[in-house]
Amino acid sequence: MKLFKKIMTHVVGFSIMTFAVSLIVKTEQGAFPYDAISYYLSELIPNDFFTIGMSSILFGLVWVLLNFAIIKKPYVFWSLIIVFGFGSLMDLWFKYVLIHYSAAGHDMWFNASMAFVGLILLGFSLSIIITNKTMPLAPSEVFLVHLKKFIKKTWVAKVAIEAVMITIAVTLAFIANDFIQIGWFTLVSAFLLGPIIGQFEKVVVPVLGDLS
């Protein structure tokens, strides 16, 4: 029964997470750095096969290898389950749920509001996923947990990771000469996500209990 709870918690967490990041990308206010990178990879690779979801898988594979080089533990390869699931779910959200959402069809305030909704959902989903430590984590969360051993505070570690991700995303945006996913919300998401996760952890941990 406990294993079932852990699996379902993880599935729910990642389902919410992929919807949240897909919604933020759709608002065109500036994507979460990881997803901005996926967007620009899909723009720079001249092949229709490389959708945002597939580009996310490509970037995730590289991150898994980097995690292994740094952490030197084979458990990091469990992240491949999340990498393939995450990219596939993103493409499904884009194709079947958010297909009719167009940023051009709404004013900036509506799109900005939807971006904040996505950010809150993302923080909530990550607080669930990080708490469920015995289940596979995304490459970024694997590194976050590793970094927390040295930095101690979740939000500080998350901000540090996102600062690096922003640098990569901006570099790719310059190469693509396309800044549609690098905007004011890119910075907002990078610096607010950590604190949002921290606040949700105060609620999620007591509710979910011990999932180890």
Short mmCIF file of N, CA and C in Angstrom, two decimals, residues 6 22 40 42 65 84 94 97-98 102 114 131 143 146 149 152 175 177 181 198:
data_model
loop_
_atom_site.label_atom_id
_atom_site.label_comp_id
_atom_site.label_asym_id
_atom_site.label_seq_id
_atom_site.Cartn_x
_atom_site.Cartn_y
_atom_site.Cartn_z
N LYS A 6 3.41 5.96 -2.89
CA LYS A 6 4.61 6.63 -3.38
C LYS A 6 4.58 6.81 -4.89
N SER A 22 4.39 23.64 -19.27
CA SER A 22 3.81 23.81 -20.60
C SER A 22 2.96 25.08 -20.65
N TYR A 40 14.63 26.51 -27.19
CA TYR A 40 15.65 26.97 -28.13
C TYR A 40 16.37 25.82 -28.82
N SER A 42 14.85 23.13 -29.70
CA SER A 42 13.90 22.73 -30.75
C SER A 42 13.94 23.70 -31.92
N LEU A 65 24.05 12.47 -17.58
CA LEU A 65 25.47 12.13 -17.73
C LEU A 65 26.34 13.04 -16.88
N PHE A 84 12.32 10.82 -20.01
CA PHE A 84 11.47 10.41 -21.13
C PHE A 84 9.99 10.69 -20.85
N PHE A 94 0.80 20.05 -24.85
CA PHE A 94 0.78 21.00 -25.96
C PHE A 94 -0.20 20.58 -27.05
N VAL A 97 -4.24 19.54 -24.80
CA VAL A 97 -4.90 20.34 -23.77
C VAL A 97 -4.71 21.84 -24.01
N LEU A 98 -3.47 22.24 -24.28
CA LEU A 98 -3.18 23.67 -24.45
C LEU A 98 -3.13 24.08 -25.92
N SER A 102 -3.42 30.61 -27.00
CA SER A 102 -2.49 31.44 -27.77
C SER A 102 -2.25 32.73 -27.01
N MET A 114 -1.66 33.82 -15.92
CA MET A 114 -1.53 32.39 -16.20
C MET A 114 -0.11 31.90 -15.94
N THR A 131 9.98 15.68 -1.83
CA THR A 131 9.67 14.98 -0.59
C THR A 131 9.70 13.47 -0.79
N PHE A 143 20.34 16.70 -8.75
CA PHE A 143 21.44 17.61 -8.45
C PHE A 143 21.08 18.55 -7.30
N HIS A 146 21.58 16.72 -4.12
CA HIS A 146 23.03 16.61 -3.89
C HIS A 146 23.60 17.94 -3.40
N LYS A 149 23.24 19.10 0.32
CA LYS A 149 24.15 18.57 1.33
C LYS A 149 25.23 19.59 1.69
N LYS A 152 22.62 23.39 2.23
CA LYS A 152 21.64 23.18 3.31
C LYS A 152 20.23 23.65 2.99
N ILE A 175 22.01 32.84 -29.97
CA ILE A 175 22.37 32.04 -31.14
C ILE A 175 21.18 31.91 -32.09
N ASN A 177 18.70 33.98 -32.17
CA ASN A 177 18.18 35.32 -32.46
C ASN A 177 16.67 35.37 -32.23
N GLN A 181 11.12 33.35 -25.40
CA GLN A 181 11.03 32.64 -24.13
C GLN A 181 12.02 33.16 -23.08
N GLY A 198 9.84 26.08 -0.85
CA GLY A 198 10.07 26.06 0.59
C GLY A 198 8.78 26.24 1.37
#
